[in-house]
mmCIF file of C-alpha atoms in Angstrom:
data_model
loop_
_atom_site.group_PDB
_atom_site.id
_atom_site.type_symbol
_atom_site.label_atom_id
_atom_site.label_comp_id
_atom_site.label_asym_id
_atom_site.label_seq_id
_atom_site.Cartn_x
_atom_site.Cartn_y
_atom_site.Cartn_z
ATOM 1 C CA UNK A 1 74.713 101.027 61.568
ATOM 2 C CA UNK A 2 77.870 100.404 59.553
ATOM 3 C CA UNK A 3 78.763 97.758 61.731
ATOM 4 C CA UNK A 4 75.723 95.691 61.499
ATOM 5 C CA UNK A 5 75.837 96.154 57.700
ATOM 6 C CA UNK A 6 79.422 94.608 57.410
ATOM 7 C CA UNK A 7 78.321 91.674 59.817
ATOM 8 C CA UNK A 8 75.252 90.599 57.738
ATOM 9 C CA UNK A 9 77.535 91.225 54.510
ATOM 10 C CA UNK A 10 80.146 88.441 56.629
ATOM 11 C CA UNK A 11 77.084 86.139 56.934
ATOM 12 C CA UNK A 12 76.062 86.254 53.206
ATOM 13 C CA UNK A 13 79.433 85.521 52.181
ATOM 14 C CA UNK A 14 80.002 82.241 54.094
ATOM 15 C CA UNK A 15 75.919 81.475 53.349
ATOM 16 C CA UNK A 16 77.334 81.587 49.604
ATOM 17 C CA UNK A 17 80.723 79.639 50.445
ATOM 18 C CA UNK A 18 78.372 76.812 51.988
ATOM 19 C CA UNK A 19 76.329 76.302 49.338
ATOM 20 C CA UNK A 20 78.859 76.787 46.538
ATOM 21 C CA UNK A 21 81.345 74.681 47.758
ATOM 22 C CA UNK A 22 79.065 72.135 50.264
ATOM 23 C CA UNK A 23 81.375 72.997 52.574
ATOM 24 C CA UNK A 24 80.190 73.635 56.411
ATOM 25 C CA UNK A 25 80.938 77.446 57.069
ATOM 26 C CA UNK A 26 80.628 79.470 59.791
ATOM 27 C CA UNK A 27 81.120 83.566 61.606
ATOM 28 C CA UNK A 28 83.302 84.635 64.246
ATOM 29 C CA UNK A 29 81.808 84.816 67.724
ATOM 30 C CA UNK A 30 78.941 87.271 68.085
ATOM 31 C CA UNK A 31 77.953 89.105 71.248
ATOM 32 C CA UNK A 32 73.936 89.130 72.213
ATOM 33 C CA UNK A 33 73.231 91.971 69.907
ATOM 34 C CA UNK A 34 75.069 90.467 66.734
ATOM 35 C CA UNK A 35 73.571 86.981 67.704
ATOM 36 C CA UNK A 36 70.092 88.753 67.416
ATOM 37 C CA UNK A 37 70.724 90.629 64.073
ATOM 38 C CA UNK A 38 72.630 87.177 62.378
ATOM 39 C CA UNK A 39 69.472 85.166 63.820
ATOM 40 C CA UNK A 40 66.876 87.270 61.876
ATOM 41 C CA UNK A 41 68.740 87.560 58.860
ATOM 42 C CA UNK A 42 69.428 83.542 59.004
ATOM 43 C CA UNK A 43 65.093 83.336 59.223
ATOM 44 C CA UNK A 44 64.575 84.543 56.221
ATOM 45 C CA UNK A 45 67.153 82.626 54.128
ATOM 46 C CA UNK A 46 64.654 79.354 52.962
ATOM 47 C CA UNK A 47 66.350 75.852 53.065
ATOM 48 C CA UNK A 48 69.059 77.315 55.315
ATOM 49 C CA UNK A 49 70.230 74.620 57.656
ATOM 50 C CA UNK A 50 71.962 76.541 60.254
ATOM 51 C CA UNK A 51 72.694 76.774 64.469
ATOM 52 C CA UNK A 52 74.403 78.933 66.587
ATOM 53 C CA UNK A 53 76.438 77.501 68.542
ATOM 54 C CA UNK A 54 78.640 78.485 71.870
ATOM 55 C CA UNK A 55 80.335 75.104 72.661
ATOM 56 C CA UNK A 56 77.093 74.589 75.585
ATOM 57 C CA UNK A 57 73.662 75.492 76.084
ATOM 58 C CA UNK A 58 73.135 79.025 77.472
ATOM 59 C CA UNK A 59 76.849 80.393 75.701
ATOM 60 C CA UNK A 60 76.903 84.158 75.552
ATOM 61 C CA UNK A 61 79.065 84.740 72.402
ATOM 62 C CA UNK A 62 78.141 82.430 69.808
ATOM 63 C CA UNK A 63 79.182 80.957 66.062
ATOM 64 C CA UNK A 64 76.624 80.952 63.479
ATOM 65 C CA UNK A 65 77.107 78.066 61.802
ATOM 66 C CA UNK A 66 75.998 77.016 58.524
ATOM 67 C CA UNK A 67 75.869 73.180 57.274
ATOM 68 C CA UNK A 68 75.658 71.997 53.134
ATOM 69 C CA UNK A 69 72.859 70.400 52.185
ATOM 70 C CA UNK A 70 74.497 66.964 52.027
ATOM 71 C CA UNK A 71 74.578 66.740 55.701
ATOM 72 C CA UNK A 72 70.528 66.879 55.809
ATOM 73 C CA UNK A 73 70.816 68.508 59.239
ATOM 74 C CA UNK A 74 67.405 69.812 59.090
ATOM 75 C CA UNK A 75 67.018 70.521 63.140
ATOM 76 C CA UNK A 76 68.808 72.615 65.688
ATOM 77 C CA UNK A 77 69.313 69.887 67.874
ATOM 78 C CA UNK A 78 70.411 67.476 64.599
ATOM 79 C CA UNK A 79 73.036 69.839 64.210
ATOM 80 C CA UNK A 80 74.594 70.228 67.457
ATOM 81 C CA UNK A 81 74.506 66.338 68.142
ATOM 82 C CA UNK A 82 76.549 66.529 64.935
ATOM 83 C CA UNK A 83 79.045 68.857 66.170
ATOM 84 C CA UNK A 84 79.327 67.347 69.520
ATOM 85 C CA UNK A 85 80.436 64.160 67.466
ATOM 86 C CA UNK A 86 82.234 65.049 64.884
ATOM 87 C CA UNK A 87 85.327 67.041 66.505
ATOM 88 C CA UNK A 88 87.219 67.569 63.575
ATOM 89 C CA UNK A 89 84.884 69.859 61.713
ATOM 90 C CA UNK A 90 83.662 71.547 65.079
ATOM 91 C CA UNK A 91 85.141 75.277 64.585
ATOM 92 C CA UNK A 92 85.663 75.926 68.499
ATOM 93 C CA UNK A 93 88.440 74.038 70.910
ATOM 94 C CA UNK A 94 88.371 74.534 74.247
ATOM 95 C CA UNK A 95 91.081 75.717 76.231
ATOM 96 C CA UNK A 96 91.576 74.415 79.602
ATOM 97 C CA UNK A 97 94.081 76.924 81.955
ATOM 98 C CA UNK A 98 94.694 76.169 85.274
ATOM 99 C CA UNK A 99 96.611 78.946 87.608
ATOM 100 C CA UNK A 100 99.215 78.755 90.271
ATOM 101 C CA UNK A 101 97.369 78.372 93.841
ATOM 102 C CA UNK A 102 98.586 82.096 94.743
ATOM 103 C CA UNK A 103 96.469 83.655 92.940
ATOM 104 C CA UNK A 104 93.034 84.800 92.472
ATOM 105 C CA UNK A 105 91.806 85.734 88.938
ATOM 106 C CA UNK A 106 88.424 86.851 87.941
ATOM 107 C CA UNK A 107 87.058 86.871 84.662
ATOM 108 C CA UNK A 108 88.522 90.333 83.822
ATOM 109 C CA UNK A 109 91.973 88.935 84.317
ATOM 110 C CA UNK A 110 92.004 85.965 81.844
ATOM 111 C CA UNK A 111 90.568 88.387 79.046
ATOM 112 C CA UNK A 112 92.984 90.618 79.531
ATOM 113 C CA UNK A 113 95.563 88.425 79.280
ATOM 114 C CA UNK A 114 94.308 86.953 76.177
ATOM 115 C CA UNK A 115 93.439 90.628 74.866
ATOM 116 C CA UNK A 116 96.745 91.565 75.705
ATOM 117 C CA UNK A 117 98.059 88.621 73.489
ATOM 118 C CA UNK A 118 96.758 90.699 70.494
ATOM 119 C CA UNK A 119 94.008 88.259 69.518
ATOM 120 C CA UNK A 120 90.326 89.930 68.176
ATOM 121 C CA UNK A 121 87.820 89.726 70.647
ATOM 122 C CA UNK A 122 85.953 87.791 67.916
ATOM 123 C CA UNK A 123 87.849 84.996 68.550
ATOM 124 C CA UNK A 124 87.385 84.640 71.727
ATOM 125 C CA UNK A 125 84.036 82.945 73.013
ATOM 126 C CA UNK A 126 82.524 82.377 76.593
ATOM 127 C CA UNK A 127 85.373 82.469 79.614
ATOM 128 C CA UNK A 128 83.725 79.728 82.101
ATOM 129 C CA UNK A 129 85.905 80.805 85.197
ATOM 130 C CA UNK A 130 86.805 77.731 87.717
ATOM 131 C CA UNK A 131 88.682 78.209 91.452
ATOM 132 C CA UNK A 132 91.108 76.530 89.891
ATOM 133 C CA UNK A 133 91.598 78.489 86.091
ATOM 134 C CA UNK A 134 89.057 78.953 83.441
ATOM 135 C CA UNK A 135 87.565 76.769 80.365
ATOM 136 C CA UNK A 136 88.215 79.250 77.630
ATOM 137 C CA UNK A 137 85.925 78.803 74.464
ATOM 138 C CA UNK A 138 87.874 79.677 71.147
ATOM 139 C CA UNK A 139 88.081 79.439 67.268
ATOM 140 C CA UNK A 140 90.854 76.696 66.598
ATOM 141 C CA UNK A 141 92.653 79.350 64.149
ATOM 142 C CA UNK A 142 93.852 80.908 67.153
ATOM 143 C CA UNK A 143 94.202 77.582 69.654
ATOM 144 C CA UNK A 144 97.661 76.695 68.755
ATOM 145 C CA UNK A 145 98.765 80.057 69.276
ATOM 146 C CA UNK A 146 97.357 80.861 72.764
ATOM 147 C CA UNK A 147 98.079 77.564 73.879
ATOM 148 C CA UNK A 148 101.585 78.498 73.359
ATOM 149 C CA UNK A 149 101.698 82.514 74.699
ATOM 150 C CA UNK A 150 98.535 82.627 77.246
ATOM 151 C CA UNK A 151 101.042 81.651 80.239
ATOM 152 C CA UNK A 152 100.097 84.612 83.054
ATOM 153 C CA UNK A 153 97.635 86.571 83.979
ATOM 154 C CA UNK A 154 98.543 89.560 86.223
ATOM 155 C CA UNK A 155 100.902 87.495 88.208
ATOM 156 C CA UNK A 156 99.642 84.396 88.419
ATOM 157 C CA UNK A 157 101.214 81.582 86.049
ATOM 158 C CA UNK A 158 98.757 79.797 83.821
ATOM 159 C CA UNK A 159 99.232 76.439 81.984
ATOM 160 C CA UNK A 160 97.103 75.650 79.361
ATOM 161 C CA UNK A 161 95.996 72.163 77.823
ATOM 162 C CA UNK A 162 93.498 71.319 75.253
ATOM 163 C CA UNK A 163 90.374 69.557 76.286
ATOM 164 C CA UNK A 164 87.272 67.497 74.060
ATOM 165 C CA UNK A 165 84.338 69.811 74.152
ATOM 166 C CA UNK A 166 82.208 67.056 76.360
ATOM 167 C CA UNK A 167 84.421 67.673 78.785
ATOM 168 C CA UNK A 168 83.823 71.236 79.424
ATOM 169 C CA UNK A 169 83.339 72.649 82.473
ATOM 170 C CA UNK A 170 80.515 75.076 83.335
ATOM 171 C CA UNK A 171 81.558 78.182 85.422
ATOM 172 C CA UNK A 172 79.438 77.831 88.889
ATOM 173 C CA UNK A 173 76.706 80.694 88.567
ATOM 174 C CA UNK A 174 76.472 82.921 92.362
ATOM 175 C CA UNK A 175 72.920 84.176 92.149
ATOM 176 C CA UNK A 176 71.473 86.689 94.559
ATOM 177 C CA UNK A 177 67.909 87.374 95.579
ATOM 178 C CA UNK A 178 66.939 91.183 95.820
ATOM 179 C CA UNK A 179 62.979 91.732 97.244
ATOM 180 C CA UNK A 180 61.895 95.269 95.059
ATOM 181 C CA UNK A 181 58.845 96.970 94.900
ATOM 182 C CA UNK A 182 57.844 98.312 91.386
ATOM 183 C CA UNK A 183 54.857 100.620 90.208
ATOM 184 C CA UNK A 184 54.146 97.561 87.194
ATOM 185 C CA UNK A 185 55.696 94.514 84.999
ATOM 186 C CA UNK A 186 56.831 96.861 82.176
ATOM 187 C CA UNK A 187 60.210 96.250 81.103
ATOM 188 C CA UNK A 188 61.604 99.780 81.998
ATOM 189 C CA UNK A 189 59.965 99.468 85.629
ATOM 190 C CA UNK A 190 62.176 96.052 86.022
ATOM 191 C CA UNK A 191 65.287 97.760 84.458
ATOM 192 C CA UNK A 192 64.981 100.320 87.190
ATOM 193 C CA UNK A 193 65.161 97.772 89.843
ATOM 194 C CA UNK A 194 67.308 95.515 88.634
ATOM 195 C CA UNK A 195 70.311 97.598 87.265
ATOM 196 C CA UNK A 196 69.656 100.587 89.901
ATOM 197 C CA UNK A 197 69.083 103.213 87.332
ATOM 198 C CA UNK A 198 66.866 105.853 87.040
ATOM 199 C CA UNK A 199 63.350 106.427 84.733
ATOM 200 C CA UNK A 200 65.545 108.059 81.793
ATOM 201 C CA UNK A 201 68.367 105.699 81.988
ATOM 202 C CA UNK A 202 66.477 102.783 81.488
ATOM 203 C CA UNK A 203 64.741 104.141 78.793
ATOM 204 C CA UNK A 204 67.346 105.544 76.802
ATOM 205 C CA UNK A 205 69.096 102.365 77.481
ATOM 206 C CA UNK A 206 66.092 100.453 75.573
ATOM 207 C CA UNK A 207 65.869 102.364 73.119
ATOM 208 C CA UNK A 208 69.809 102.175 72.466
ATOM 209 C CA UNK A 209 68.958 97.955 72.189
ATOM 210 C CA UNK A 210 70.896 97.128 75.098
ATOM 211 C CA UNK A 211 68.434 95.890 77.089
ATOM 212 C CA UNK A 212 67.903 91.982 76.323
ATOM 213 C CA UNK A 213 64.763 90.199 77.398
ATOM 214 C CA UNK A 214 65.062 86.191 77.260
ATOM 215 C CA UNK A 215 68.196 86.699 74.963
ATOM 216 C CA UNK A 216 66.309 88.893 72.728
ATOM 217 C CA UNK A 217 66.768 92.777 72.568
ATOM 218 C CA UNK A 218 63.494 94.701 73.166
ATOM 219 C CA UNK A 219 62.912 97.982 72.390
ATOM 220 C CA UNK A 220 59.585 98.911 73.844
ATOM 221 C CA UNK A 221 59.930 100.160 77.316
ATOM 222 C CA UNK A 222 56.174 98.858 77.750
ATOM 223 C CA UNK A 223 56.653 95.605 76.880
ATOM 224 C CA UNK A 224 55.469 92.934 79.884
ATOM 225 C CA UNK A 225 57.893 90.955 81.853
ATOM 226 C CA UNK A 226 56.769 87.512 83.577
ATOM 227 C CA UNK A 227 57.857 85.692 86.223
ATOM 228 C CA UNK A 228 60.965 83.850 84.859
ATOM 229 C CA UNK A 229 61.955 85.789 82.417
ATOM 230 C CA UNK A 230 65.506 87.007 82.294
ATOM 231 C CA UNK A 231 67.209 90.281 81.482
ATOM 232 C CA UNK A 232 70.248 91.246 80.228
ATOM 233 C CA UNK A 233 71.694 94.971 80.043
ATOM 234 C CA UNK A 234 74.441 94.595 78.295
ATOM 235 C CA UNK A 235 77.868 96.270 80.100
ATOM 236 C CA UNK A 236 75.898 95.921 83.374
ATOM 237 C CA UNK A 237 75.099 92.651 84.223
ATOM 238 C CA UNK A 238 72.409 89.608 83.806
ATOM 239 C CA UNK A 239 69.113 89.023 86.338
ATOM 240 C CA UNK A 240 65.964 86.916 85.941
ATOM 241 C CA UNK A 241 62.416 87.754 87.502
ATOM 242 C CA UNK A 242 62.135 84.831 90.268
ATOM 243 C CA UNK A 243 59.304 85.799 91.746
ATOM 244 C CA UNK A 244 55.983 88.064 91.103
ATOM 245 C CA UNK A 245 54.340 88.636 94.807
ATOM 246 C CA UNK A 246 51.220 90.425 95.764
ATOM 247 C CA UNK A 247 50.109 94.261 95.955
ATOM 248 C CA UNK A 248 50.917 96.609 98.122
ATOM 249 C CA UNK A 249 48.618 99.580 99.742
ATOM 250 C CA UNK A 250 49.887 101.859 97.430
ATOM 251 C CA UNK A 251 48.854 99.409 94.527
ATOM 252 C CA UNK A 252 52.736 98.482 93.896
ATOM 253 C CA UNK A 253 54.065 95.488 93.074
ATOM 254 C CA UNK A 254 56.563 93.476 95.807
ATOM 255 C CA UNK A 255 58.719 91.392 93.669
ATOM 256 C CA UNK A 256 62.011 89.088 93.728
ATOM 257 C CA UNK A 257 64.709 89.585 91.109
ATOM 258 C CA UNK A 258 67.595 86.974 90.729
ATOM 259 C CA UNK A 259 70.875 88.354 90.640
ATOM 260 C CA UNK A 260 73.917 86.607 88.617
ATOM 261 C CA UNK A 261 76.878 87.702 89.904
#
């Protein structure tokens, strides 16, 4: 797709500024599906030192970000324990709102607001969504300026300070347990149950690479899914397979699916 073509044309270009310049580089935020495209491409670049990074383990949207040589940053974990330390040359700030006590907002109400602020959705990273307001993840090109202009969403009044990215603060996951029985393990039998959707939906939503399995997108509607694993469908929502149980007359699977809500 054009679209993928232009974002792996971005990545080359700030590969090349890196190493020209030994300057540390890095991409806008990228959903699941551009994180798995720019992760592939990054694998076959030799001597790349490179992370992707969402300001905490387990972000959504993250930055590819590429380090010069100099640093000798050879590991993923090198490089984040870099980042984490050196605050200056981390890309992302963190953006600490808290709302008046009136008010309840859900995570569709702070990006509005900030989408309404007419900032790219590509600068915007994870929202972690608190009772109290919401840790908002964000390139510091655009920090100053929502600092300044994100102060409501729908009606409730929002105040906005700046905060070290050590102290963020992880959005409390609600997770649901759903008993299902399926036919087998296959990924398109779990999509089924998970996302309530029928044989052809699933499918065609595999095949369209929306369907993530452990933060990778999967394609092949037979592929196995094991106890723990997690799936995404992107637009609809995140589970993980909790627990595999035992057979039923019928020769069909009774299985627990973990719902993130």
């Amino acid at each position: 797709m054009r679209e993928d073509e232009l974002l792996l044309a971005g990545l080359e270009d700030k590969m090349d500024q890196c190493e020209r310049y030994g300057m540390l580089t890095h991409s806008a935020f990228l959903d699941m599906h551009q994180g798995a495209l720019a992760r592939a491409f990054c694998a076959k670049r030799r001597g790349l030192q490179a992370c992707f990074y969402g300001g905490y383990e387990g972000a959504e949207r993250v930055l590819a970000v590429f380090f010069p040589d100099y640093l000798s940053l050879p590991t993923q974990v090198e490089q984040l324990a870099w980042l984490a330390q050196n605050e200056e040359e981390n890309p992302l700030a963190i953006l600490r709102v808290q709302k008046d006590p009136f008010h309840t907002l859900t995570h569709r109400d702070y990006l509005g607001a900030l989408m309404g602020l007419g900032v790219k959705r590509e600068t915007i990273g994870d929202l972690l969504v608190q009772e109290d307001g919401c840790d908002i993840l964000l390139l510091k090109s655009v920090a100053p300026y929502l600092r300044e202009n994100l102060t409501q969403a729908g009606h409730a009044r929002l105040d906005g300070t700046f905060v070290p990215v050590g102290e963020l603060r992880k959005a409390k996951e609600i997770r649901v347990q759903i008993p299902c029985v399926v036919p087998s393990l296959r990924l398109d039998a779990l999509v089924c149950a998970a996302f309530s959707v029928s044989r052809s939906e699933a499918a065609d939503a595999i095949r369209k690479g929306l369907i993530f399995l452990n933060a990778l997108p999967c394609e092949k509607a037979a592929a196995p899914v094991k106890e723990g694993d997690q799936l995404v469908f992107r637009t609809k929502g995140k589970v993980r397979l909790a627990e595999v149980g035992g057979a039923s007359k019928k020769n069909r699977l009774h299985i627990t699916i973990e719902k993130y809500c």
